[in-house]
């Protein structure tokens, strides 16, 4: 709501604030999910919303992900704006059909949009093993008809989630669980809407561009600090929306720096980074002074043990090594 | 098919081992030595122990989170279970997966995944294969109120029904699915009701009465082995702790919790053992001492195990991966620090 004063919040708070603000603004917004009402959600993103908005708008469901998304699609076709929570985004696998076949193709087939948001925690780094740590964005980001959003700051989480709820088509909203409490920021006064499909330059630099998103953004920023001390100025582009991708911001940055490193947490092969690399090959070839570097998790499941997970996820050392090599190319 | 005195003494040991091993896990968890969450089975041990006990050695079992007891009955060593929880290199999943997600095929023990319900069709396929190969194996797996809401469960039991597969699904009716009470999970009064829609047999038993569970499970297994199709055995029990250790279960009614604490399966079995004279208090104390000693050794052994070392070539995803590894070596920029 306009008129809301600025306030400090974590990314997790920001999700709850965005939901509450949109529910306040628009009586058509309803929430559905497992343990989201009485319990307030496995990560407490929806804490307090049942009390505030009542059981007709905050609906606790059985363990029925396919039915939750299916019912959200149906409710949206009758005029509501459903936001559903996947307890872990890994479990969106259960609703894959509903998301990629029913929701994503609906407007194209029938002319009727499906304004739903599917949101929930994704990502690793919390020693939760192969089924509670995945970064499933790549499964979805190649499906025409969807938007896929991954915020890395509290401000973006609020602004993008509000934009997602107002969007007339299905939006997948992946909240990196490692950032839930680590990403803190000042939520701006007023609506603070952040448009879907716009990347953000988090750090300007001249020598190379790091294109990334989610929990890799803070890693990239840390990396740029270290690189700066060595005289390498890296620019950090936070994609924020993976589909549709903000090609312009990426191209503009790489045309300036002439070197690009794509950094992502999902496994390497056919990850979103491959699309970025293809974009650069097609539209920035003449500007490139070095091959595009992809730094990603290896092509294995994400392991459980702390030492294995740490080796799996791109970390400061691998990033610095890759960036130094690229800078020196 | 009565449960012989000797079997009862063995059952008592399994029950106690499950309870006391979990206590060790809690203490490791509180010391921050465990990786990941701890999902407890306090108060529902008789269900997993009694049902798994009804299987023969060649049978197959896939546990879910509250079925530590079934894993122990199948012969998993407490030290190996602890290695798994401590994410050790020599644990059964070598630090790659969590909790009861490991396979010991020589003990007929296979692993589920976190996505609820998935084990039902997979186990249906396992016993389908065994039947094809001329084996008379029965498969047993478990699911709670939440798990039986999933499509995978329904599709799996339907397939098993038409194929008349020897599959026993133990329905652990423990009051909650995470924070969601049974009545909010399914409108049917019992989980066993789900059998009727698929033409599948079912029964309901007091899941805290170990001897009753064993007898009901034996009947279910016999039904399956005789080629009469799958069986849903609903065990009425109660989850006395939160979903996992982080969950303070504020949504649970204190009265209800107290009532079920009075129906503790170990205390109940002890009363039965007293009444029948099968095992007196002194004999039980001796078993406890023996189990405690076993667990002391298991904790020491597991804690002394090495933590896993990352494989710089990230192998183990597929059997034939030399080519993949070669490419990875070339392309994984930076490699390991
Ligand atoms: C498909 C899927 N959705 C959600 C979850 C998250 N989850 C894990 S356990 C659980 C509750 C399961 O309840 P129930 O089946 O009753 O088993 P209990 O924990 O009571 O033994 C939930 C929702 C999951 N593992 N898989
Ligand atoms: Mg349950």
XYZ file of C-alpha atoms and ligand atoms in Angstrom:
693
model
C 0.000 0.000 0.000
C 1.218 3.451 -0.701
C 1.700 5.267 2.535
C 3.520 2.334 4.150
C 6.619 3.727 5.854
C 10.087 2.396 5.080
C 11.256 -0.431 7.365
C 14.045 -2.932 7.935
C 13.251 -6.495 6.967
C 14.788 -9.840 6.143
C 13.954 -11.504 2.862
C 11.645 -13.817 4.814
C 9.845 -10.872 6.441
C 9.593 -9.225 3.051
C 7.729 -12.210 1.633
C 5.210 -12.078 4.475
C 4.881 -8.321 4.147
C 4.282 -8.534 0.412
C 1.608 -11.178 0.891
C -0.125 -9.170 3.607
C 0.029 -5.955 1.621
C -1.388 -7.569 -1.480
C -4.112 -9.316 0.494
C -4.977 -6.000 2.080
C -5.044 -4.257 -1.289
C -6.878 -6.905 -3.264
C -9.562 -9.115 -1.702
C -9.133 -11.578 -4.555
C -5.722 -12.661 -3.280
C -5.897 -15.997 -1.456
C -3.188 -18.294 -0.143
C -3.079 -22.079 -0.296
C -0.473 -24.510 0.949
C 0.646 -27.122 3.438
C 0.946 -25.947 7.054
C 0.721 -22.291 6.033
C -2.179 -21.267 8.271
C -2.120 -22.432 11.868
C 1.599 -23.184 11.700
C 2.502 -20.180 9.590
C 4.525 -22.187 7.072
C 7.562 -24.435 7.443
C 9.757 -21.331 7.298
C 7.112 -19.060 8.849
C 6.680 -16.964 5.703
C 2.915 -16.803 6.250
C 2.979 -16.391 10.044
C 0.059 -14.339 11.314
C -1.823 -14.250 8.015
C -4.486 -16.757 9.055
C -5.395 -14.640 12.066
C -5.427 -11.538 9.998
C -7.297 -12.720 6.918
C -9.202 -15.795 8.059
C -9.466 -19.373 6.826
C -11.270 -18.470 3.612
C -8.220 -16.634 2.385
C -5.454 -18.597 4.058
C -6.212 -22.207 3.250
C -4.349 -25.079 4.865
C -4.308 -28.022 2.502
C -3.483 -31.711 2.690
C -0.213 -32.909 1.130
C -1.560 -32.536 -2.403
C 0.771 -30.318 -4.435
C -0.790 -31.228 -7.750
C -4.252 -30.435 -6.405
C -3.067 -27.213 -4.769
C -1.716 -25.833 -8.022
C -4.635 -27.267 -9.975
C -7.134 -25.620 -7.641
C -5.193 -22.376 -7.794
C -5.458 -22.460 -11.576
C -9.184 -23.067 -11.310
C -9.678 -20.298 -8.762
C -7.732 -17.911 -10.953
C -9.995 -18.722 -13.911
C -12.934 -17.621 -11.777
C -11.371 -14.344 -10.808
C -9.187 -14.945 -7.751
C -5.468 -14.292 -7.422
C -4.147 -17.406 -5.699
C -0.664 -17.589 -4.248
C 0.385 -21.109 -3.381
C 3.268 -22.209 -1.251
C 5.397 -25.231 -2.005
C 6.753 -26.269 1.397
C 10.038 -26.814 -0.407
C 10.333 -25.905 -4.060
C 11.665 -29.415 -4.651
C 8.074 -30.611 -4.241
C 6.904 -28.562 -7.210
C 7.912 -31.714 -9.079
C 4.546 -33.053 -7.941
C 2.796 -30.160 -9.654
C 4.944 -30.188 -12.780
C 2.012 -31.061 -14.998
C -0.205 -28.368 -13.567
C 2.526 -25.764 -13.835
C 4.075 -26.555 -17.206
C 1.094 -28.003 -19.019
C -2.046 -26.512 -17.525
C -0.987 -23.080 -16.315
C 1.793 -22.286 -18.758
C -0.096 -23.162 -21.924
C -3.481 -21.822 -20.948
C -3.405 -18.332 -22.373
C -1.913 -19.541 -25.651
C -4.558 -22.228 -26.050
C -7.632 -20.400 -24.814
C -6.887 -16.716 -24.512
C -7.508 -16.863 -20.769
C -4.622 -16.048 -18.481
C -3.879 -17.944 -15.284
C -2.757 -15.372 -12.715
C -1.276 -17.625 -10.073
C 1.935 -17.417 -8.105
C 3.722 -20.557 -6.982
C 6.234 -19.598 -4.330
C 8.475 -21.340 -1.847
C 11.983 -21.983 -0.594
C 14.622 -23.300 -2.974
C 18.376 -23.652 -2.985
C 21.082 -25.289 -0.925
C 23.781 -24.483 1.548
C 21.785 -25.564 4.577
C 22.766 -29.265 4.668
C 19.273 -30.406 3.851
C 20.206 -33.161 1.410
C 19.234 -33.899 -2.185
C 15.468 -33.364 -1.827
C 15.271 -30.141 0.165
C 18.081 -28.163 -1.447
C 17.500 -28.127 -5.159
C 17.562 -25.135 -7.434
C 14.832 -26.219 -9.828
C 14.670 -22.999 -11.833
C 16.151 -24.624 -14.909
C 13.315 -27.160 -15.107
C 10.826 -24.341 -15.449
C 12.714 -21.483 -17.066
C 12.484 -23.102 -20.476
C 8.714 -23.357 -20.427
C 7.012 -20.724 -22.547
C 4.150 -19.129 -20.666
C 5.815 -19.024 -17.262
C 7.727 -16.276 -15.544
C 10.475 -17.422 -13.167
C 11.647 -15.009 -10.501
C 14.450 -15.458 -7.959
C 14.980 -12.441 -5.684
C 18.281 -11.922 -3.887
C 17.404 -8.980 -1.651
C 14.605 -8.236 0.774
C 13.515 -5.199 -1.244
C 13.264 -7.303 -4.378
C 11.466 -10.108 -2.597
C 8.743 -7.705 -1.595
C 8.618 -5.724 -4.808
C 8.799 -8.704 -7.129
C 6.318 -10.805 -5.180
C 3.833 -7.949 -5.335
C 4.438 -7.636 -9.053
C 4.027 -11.402 -9.427
C 0.673 -11.327 -7.666
C -0.480 -8.510 -9.937
C 0.794 -10.273 -13.044
C -1.909 -11.723 -15.286
C -0.016 -14.940 -15.969
C 1.628 -17.679 -13.905
C 4.754 -16.711 -12.001
C 7.085 -19.063 -10.165
C 8.733 -17.298 -7.275
C 11.775 -19.042 -5.820
C 12.914 -17.807 -2.435
C 16.432 -18.896 -1.607
C 16.235 -20.375 1.863
C 19.822 -19.437 2.667
C 18.872 -15.797 2.140
C 15.672 -15.927 4.193
C 17.385 -14.531 7.255
C 20.712 -13.441 5.815
C 19.421 -10.984 3.238
C 18.320 -7.893 5.098
C 17.361 -4.544 3.712
C 15.330 -1.419 3.991
C 11.956 -1.842 2.366
C 11.067 1.424 0.688
C 8.086 3.504 1.478
C 5.007 2.915 -0.643
C 4.456 -0.068 -2.892
C 8.087 -0.694 -3.766
C 7.042 -2.652 -6.850
C 9.897 -4.187 -8.817
C 9.048 -5.090 -12.390
C 9.299 -8.686 -13.529
C 11.787 -9.098 -16.359
C 14.282 -6.433 -15.269
C 17.775 -7.320 -14.079
C 19.689 -5.134 -11.624
C 23.314 -4.047 -11.756
C 24.387 -4.633 -8.171
C 27.917 -3.383 -8.559
C 29.339 -1.416 -11.465
C 32.725 -2.427 -12.865
C 34.849 -2.160 -15.992
C 36.826 -5.358 -16.354
C 34.371 -8.231 -16.340
C 30.716 -8.999 -15.785
C 29.383 -11.607 -13.390
C 25.854 -12.614 -14.369
C 24.079 -14.403 -11.551
C 20.988 -14.659 -9.329
C 19.717 -15.901 -5.985
C 22.201 -16.802 -3.274
C 25.055 -16.478 -5.753
C 24.537 -12.695 -5.756
C 25.988 -12.086 -2.288
C 28.793 -14.497 -3.185
C 29.542 -12.489 -6.323
C 29.516 -9.241 -4.373
C 31.943 -10.646 -1.838
C 34.073 -11.796 -4.738
C 34.100 -8.354 -6.316
C 35.341 -6.847 -3.067
C 38.294 -9.207 -3.099
C 38.917 -8.641 -6.813
C 38.792 -4.877 -6.357
C 41.722 -5.128 -3.951
C 43.643 -6.742 -6.815
C 42.640 -3.962 -9.203
C 39.973 -5.967 -11.027
C 36.633 -4.201 -11.190
C 33.874 -6.708 -11.721
C 30.334 -5.714 -12.542
C 27.607 -7.820 -10.962
C 24.332 -8.296 -12.815
C 21.573 -9.878 -10.742
C 19.109 -11.347 -13.225
C 16.275 -11.488 -10.661
C 13.915 -12.760 -13.359
C 15.189 -15.751 -15.313
C 12.218 -15.910 -17.650
C 11.721 -13.568 -19.398
C 15.405 -12.699 -19.208
C 16.488 -9.080 -19.323
C 18.787 -9.437 -22.315
C 19.427 -5.720 -22.609
C 20.962 -5.284 -19.181
C 23.192 -8.318 -19.673
C 24.283 -7.227 -23.140
C 24.879 -3.648 -22.094
C 27.130 -4.770 -19.285
C 29.112 -7.257 -21.356
C 29.515 -4.827 -24.236
C 31.143 -2.557 -21.704
C 33.376 -5.088 -19.927
C 33.950 -7.531 -22.820
C 34.260 -10.464 -20.438
C 31.494 -12.506 -18.868
C 31.283 -15.087 -16.120
C 27.943 -16.743 -15.505
C 27.607 -17.988 -11.952
C 24.852 -20.326 -10.869
C 23.963 -22.733 -8.134
C 21.956 -25.187 -10.208
C 23.962 -27.875 -11.947
C 25.885 -26.877 -14.993
C 24.567 -28.713 -18.011
C 21.605 -26.955 -19.627
C 21.322 -24.605 -16.672
C 20.098 -21.068 -17.132
C 23.742 -20.075 -17.562
C 23.778 -21.896 -20.878
C 21.089 -19.519 -22.111
C 23.131 -16.530 -20.982
C 26.191 -17.884 -22.766
C 24.155 -18.462 -25.920
C 22.780 -14.944 -25.739
C 26.283 -13.538 -25.522
C 27.485 -15.701 -28.401
C 24.627 -14.475 -30.550
C 24.488 -10.839 -29.619
C 27.780 -9.810 -28.066
C 30.276 -11.851 -30.071
C 32.123 -8.852 -31.459
C 32.504 -7.335 -28.020
C 33.866 -10.414 -26.267
C 37.576 -10.535 -25.430
C 37.423 -13.982 -23.866
C 35.268 -17.110 -23.933
C 32.262 -16.897 -21.659
C 32.949 -18.726 -18.403
C 30.268 -20.787 -16.720
C 30.779 -21.456 -13.045
C 28.094 -23.739 -11.712
C 27.469 -26.726 -9.523
C 28.664 -29.988 -11.059
C 26.270 -32.405 -12.710
C 25.502 -34.463 -9.640
C 22.650 -34.352 -7.155
C 23.276 -31.927 -4.308
C 24.866 -33.954 -1.505
C 24.032 -33.934 2.193
C 27.304 -33.939 4.140
C 28.624 -30.438 4.862
C 32.002 -31.059 3.224
C 30.414 -32.555 0.123
C 27.866 -29.777 -0.188
C 30.535 -27.127 0.245
C 32.530 -28.655 -2.593
C 29.410 -28.904 -4.729
C 28.292 -25.299 -4.427
C 30.306 -22.590 -6.127
C 32.185 -20.827 -3.341
C 34.487 -17.853 -2.870
C 37.650 -19.734 -3.829
C 36.300 -21.182 -7.071
C 34.756 -17.864 -7.998
C 37.957 -15.933 -7.365
C 40.051 -18.428 -9.289
C 37.718 -18.296 -12.266
C 37.391 -14.510 -12.187
C 41.159 -13.977 -11.937
C 41.739 -16.280 -14.855
C 39.123 -14.501 -16.904
C 40.441 -11.057 -15.987
C 43.933 -12.093 -17.064
C 42.801 -13.611 -20.338
C 0.063 -67.679 14.807
C 0.836 -66.642 18.333
C 3.957 -64.744 19.137
C 6.227 -67.159 20.976
C 7.904 -66.176 24.240
C 11.246 -66.162 22.498
C 9.914 -63.856 19.808
C 8.428 -61.606 22.454
C 11.783 -61.250 24.133
C 13.351 -60.384 20.810
C 10.590 -57.887 20.108
C 11.168 -56.248 23.453
C 14.808 -55.807 22.591
C 13.957 -54.232 19.219
C 11.462 -51.901 20.838
C 13.901 -50.774 23.473
C 16.739 -50.464 20.978
C 14.585 -48.159 18.855
C 13.686 -45.959 21.812
C 17.208 -45.806 23.217
C 18.888 -45.282 19.862
C 16.584 -42.355 19.273
C 17.606 -40.953 22.653
C 21.225 -41.134 21.519
C 20.266 -39.325 18.329
C 18.589 -36.591 20.331
C 21.684 -36.095 22.381
C 23.919 -35.981 19.292
C 21.487 -33.524 17.741
C 21.571 -31.288 20.811
C 25.348 -31.377 20.811
C 25.244 -30.084 17.242
C 26.944 -33.197 15.927
C 24.151 -34.271 13.637
C 23.684 -32.925 10.154
C 20.146 -32.052 9.125
C 16.855 -32.476 10.935
C 15.810 -35.155 13.415
C 12.410 -36.773 12.866
C 11.363 -38.720 15.901
C 9.206 -41.784 16.373
C 8.742 -41.514 20.140
C 5.521 -43.255 21.095
C 4.976 -45.027 17.801
C 7.855 -47.513 17.894
C 5.563 -50.528 18.169
C 4.106 -49.868 14.724
C 7.389 -49.994 12.807
C 8.891 -52.773 14.943
C 5.813 -54.995 14.937
C 5.088 -54.722 11.231
C 8.663 -55.291 10.083
C 8.863 -58.254 12.453
C 6.106 -59.967 10.467
C 8.306 -60.147 7.358
C 10.511 -63.018 6.293
C 14.186 -62.570 5.642
C 13.821 -62.416 1.847
C 11.096 -59.751 2.001
C 11.544 -56.109 1.093
C 11.015 -52.949 3.081
C 11.118 -49.224 2.416
C 10.768 -47.084 5.551
C 9.648 -43.480 5.875
C 10.746 -41.003 8.520
C 9.220 -42.562 11.652
C 10.314 -46.117 10.879
C 13.655 -46.366 12.588
C 12.336 -49.485 14.328
C 11.698 -51.267 11.042
C 15.214 -50.542 9.873
C 16.650 -52.056 13.047
C 14.414 -55.115 12.773
C 15.744 -55.633 9.241
C 19.190 -55.771 10.783
C 20.709 -52.361 10.142
C 23.433 -51.784 12.722
C 22.861 -48.851 15.084
C 26.407 -47.685 14.381
C 25.639 -47.482 10.661
C 22.399 -45.624 11.257
C 24.336 -43.145 13.386
C 27.021 -42.789 10.728
C 24.269 -41.870 8.305
C 22.895 -39.230 10.668
C 26.358 -37.833 11.250
C 26.856 -37.726 7.451
C 30.009 -39.855 7.685
C 32.059 -41.094 4.764
C 31.555 -44.728 5.699
C 27.855 -44.339 6.456
C 25.476 -46.235 4.216
C 24.904 -43.302 1.858
C 28.480 -42.032 2.244
C 27.233 -38.605 3.272
C 25.226 -38.129 0.133
C 21.749 -38.368 1.613
C 20.021 -37.886 4.930
C 18.365 -39.911 7.687
C 16.763 -43.224 6.706
C 17.538 -42.682 3.019
C 19.910 -45.566 2.435
C 19.847 -49.034 0.938
C 21.072 -52.282 2.463
C 19.922 -54.623 -0.291
C 21.340 -57.686 1.445
C 18.875 -56.977 4.243
C 15.970 -56.286 1.883
C 16.105 -52.654 2.875
C 15.658 -50.012 0.189
C 15.481 -46.247 0.291
C 12.638 -43.886 -0.334
C 13.035 -40.246 -1.265
C 11.603 -37.262 0.569
C 8.698 -36.855 -1.839
C 5.919 -38.592 0.017
C 4.186 -41.594 -1.510
C 6.865 -42.374 -4.072
C 7.850 -45.647 -2.412
C 4.458 -47.239 -3.077
C 4.713 -47.597 -6.862
C 8.437 -48.331 -6.642
C 7.904 -51.152 -4.182
C 5.006 -52.389 -6.322
C 7.522 -52.672 -9.151
C 10.002 -54.496 -6.938
C 7.535 -57.194 -5.982
C 6.255 -57.347 -9.550
C 9.796 -58.134 -10.636
C 10.239 -60.686 -7.875
C 7.020 -62.440 -8.839
C 8.205 -62.465 -12.450
C 11.471 -64.005 -11.302
C 9.649 -66.668 -9.332
C 10.320 -65.288 -5.862
C 7.601 -65.149 -3.235
C 8.710 -61.840 -1.794
C 6.366 -59.481 0.028
C 7.053 -55.743 0.004
C 6.247 -53.525 2.964
C 6.297 -49.768 3.172
C 4.813 -47.076 5.351
C 2.896 -43.840 4.969
C 1.136 -41.404 7.252
C -1.971 -39.322 6.830
C -0.062 -36.844 4.711
C 1.631 -39.458 2.592
C -1.644 -41.182 1.772
C -2.970 -37.913 0.363
C -0.491 -38.029 -2.490
C -1.192 -39.110 -6.019
C 1.796 -41.447 -5.979
C 0.212 -43.475 -3.173
C -3.129 -43.687 -4.959
C -1.661 -44.613 -8.298
C 0.655 -47.139 -6.711
C -2.019 -48.913 -4.699
C -4.335 -48.940 -7.703
C -1.663 -50.556 -9.861
C -0.847 -53.050 -7.122
C -4.568 -53.821 -6.806
C -5.169 -54.722 -10.429
C -1.899 -56.630 -10.577
C -2.653 -58.357 -7.260
C 0.840 -57.536 -6.105
C 2.102 -58.733 -2.719
C 2.423 -55.325 -1.152
C 1.630 -54.265 2.412
C 1.338 -50.557 3.050
C 1.329 -49.731 6.732
C -0.727 -46.604 7.288
C 0.717 -44.814 10.278
C -2.177 -42.829 11.654
C -0.316 -40.695 14.178
C -2.592 -37.684 14.432
C -0.628 -35.192 12.392
C 1.029 -34.449 9.126
C 3.553 -31.801 10.123
C 1.136 -29.359 11.827
C -1.981 -30.558 10.014
C -4.344 -32.693 12.117
C -5.775 -35.860 10.550
C -9.203 -34.331 10.088
C -7.740 -31.596 7.914
C -5.736 -34.098 5.895
C -8.558 -36.333 4.754
C -12.306 -36.243 5.248
C -12.523 -40.022 5.671
C -12.680 -41.232 9.261
C -9.984 -43.828 8.808
C -7.042 -44.240 6.466
C -8.061 -47.827 5.837
C -11.147 -46.468 4.043
C -8.828 -45.669 1.167
C -8.526 -49.373 0.383
C -12.163 -49.820 -0.602
C -12.005 -47.560 -3.631
C -9.342 -49.787 -5.143
C -10.826 -53.113 -4.178
C -7.968 -53.688 -1.790
C -8.125 -55.412 1.606
C -7.481 -53.517 4.818
C -7.545 -53.709 8.596
C -7.120 -51.381 11.537
C -5.063 -52.155 14.616
C -3.918 -50.390 17.774
C -0.455 -49.326 16.645
C 0.808 -49.029 20.214
C 0.005 -52.628 21.103
C 3.053 -54.452 19.836
C 1.630 -57.969 19.951
C -1.560 -56.870 18.217
C 0.515 -55.144 15.531
C 2.593 -58.273 14.945
C -0.488 -60.437 14.577
C -2.268 -58.003 12.267
C 0.866 -57.558 10.168
C 1.335 -61.310 9.893
C -2.204 -61.619 8.572
C -1.574 -58.811 6.078
C 1.684 -60.374 4.913
C 0.041 -63.800 4.600
C -2.733 -62.252 2.500
C -0.199 -60.625 0.208
C 1.999 -63.709 -0.052
C -0.973 -65.890 -0.887
C -1.487 -63.856 -4.045
C -4.632 -62.112 -2.834
C -3.316 -58.650 -3.631
C -2.105 -55.673 -1.637
C -3.124 -54.906 1.921
C -3.473 -51.617 3.760
C -2.855 -51.995 7.477
C -3.796 -48.922 9.451
C -1.972 -48.580 12.758
C -3.504 -46.080 15.136
C -0.753 -44.372 17.032
C 0.440 -40.919 17.955
C 3.365 -38.647 17.142
C 4.419 -37.436 20.568
C 7.022 -34.980 19.305
C 6.874 -32.222 16.719
C 7.348 -32.954 13.043
C 11.094 -32.586 13.599
C 13.116 -31.404 16.566
C 12.798 -27.746 15.542
C 9.010 -27.940 15.812
C 7.742 -27.172 19.314
C 4.287 -28.546 18.348
C 2.458 -25.527 19.771
C -0.568 -26.630 17.751
C -0.975 -29.802 19.820
C -3.476 -30.070 22.647
C -1.722 -30.818 25.960
C -4.518 -33.131 27.132
C -4.278 -35.184 23.975
C -0.532 -35.466 24.327
C -0.807 -36.513 27.976
C -3.431 -39.109 27.094
C -1.162 -40.703 24.497
C 1.843 -40.579 26.809
C -0.156 -42.814 29.121
C -0.541 -45.227 26.216
C 3.183 -45.587 25.672
C 3.894 -48.738 23.671
C 6.859 -49.820 25.778
C 5.021 -49.418 29.060
C 2.067 -51.314 27.587
C 4.238 -54.183 26.391
C 5.976 -54.336 29.755
C 2.632 -54.734 31.460
C 1.789 -57.549 29.057
C 5.131 -59.216 29.706
C 4.511 -58.993 33.446
C 1.036 -60.429 33.125
C 2.119 -63.323 30.921
C 5.300 -63.924 32.850
C 7.242 -64.072 29.583
C 9.871 -61.630 30.734
C 10.149 -60.233 34.235
C 11.469 -56.857 35.276
C 14.917 -58.224 36.094
C 15.239 -59.759 32.638
C 14.167 -56.471 31.061
C 16.730 -54.536 33.055
C 19.370 -56.915 31.788
C 18.284 -56.290 28.187
C 18.409 -52.570 28.762
C 21.959 -52.816 30.052
C 22.937 -54.849 27.023
C 21.318 -52.359 24.623
C 22.947 -49.437 26.417
C 26.346 -51.049 26.041
C 25.713 -51.717 22.363
C 24.719 -48.095 21.871
C 27.739 -46.759 23.771
C 29.917 -48.671 21.344
C 27.841 -47.582 18.359
C 28.117 -43.895 19.239
C 31.860 -44.169 19.743
C 32.256 -46.038 16.481
C 30.128 -43.601 14.498
C 31.732 -40.502 15.961
C 35.173 -41.849 15.152
C 34.217 -42.336 11.514
C 35.761 -40.014 8.957
C 33.816 -37.235 7.286
C 33.548 -37.543 3.521
C 36.145 -36.010 1.266
C 34.783 -34.365 -1.874
C 35.587 -36.201 -5.078
C 37.203 -33.677 -7.410
C 35.636 -35.526 -10.316
C 32.147 -35.682 -8.887
C 31.598 -39.310 -9.778
C 28.839 -41.648 -8.796
C 25.901 -40.308 -10.760
C 25.840 -42.963 -13.463
C 27.699 -46.205 -13.896
C 29.242 -45.416 -17.240
C 30.577 -41.967 -16.752
C 34.197 -41.901 -17.785
C 33.302 -39.769 -20.765
C 31.238 -37.452 -18.624
C 34.031 -37.202 -16.083
C 36.503 -36.358 -18.808
C 34.310 -33.548 -20.042
C 33.713 -32.295 -16.551
C 37.456 -32.223 -15.934
C 37.832 -30.002 -18.965
C 34.914 -27.716 -18.327
C 34.440 -27.337 -14.604
C 36.253 -24.072 -14.411
C 38.208 -23.476 -11.266
C 37.733 -27.034 -10.092
C 37.932 -27.548 -6.388
C 39.806 -25.022 -4.350
C 5.369 -34.452 -1.850
C 5.772 -33.914 -0.540
N 5.175 -32.807 -0.059
C 5.543 -32.296 1.130
C 6.514 -32.877 1.879
C 6.958 -32.259 3.192
N 6.621 -33.149 4.290
C 7.530 -34.013 4.785
S 6.880 -35.011 5.965
C 5.392 -34.212 5.868
C 4.274 -34.646 6.745
C 3.958 -36.078 6.566
O 2.937 -36.450 7.410
P 2.498 -37.946 7.514
O 2.419 -38.553 6.168
O 1.270 -37.980 8.349
O 3.717 -38.657 8.242
P 4.262 -38.412 9.729
O 5.259 -37.321 9.652
O 3.129 -38.065 10.592
O 4.899 -39.694 10.093
C 5.411 -33.215 4.906
C 4.276 -32.352 4.576
C 7.133 -34.017 1.324
N 8.125 -34.650 1.961
N 6.741 -34.513 0.136
Mg 1.078 -38.468 10.377
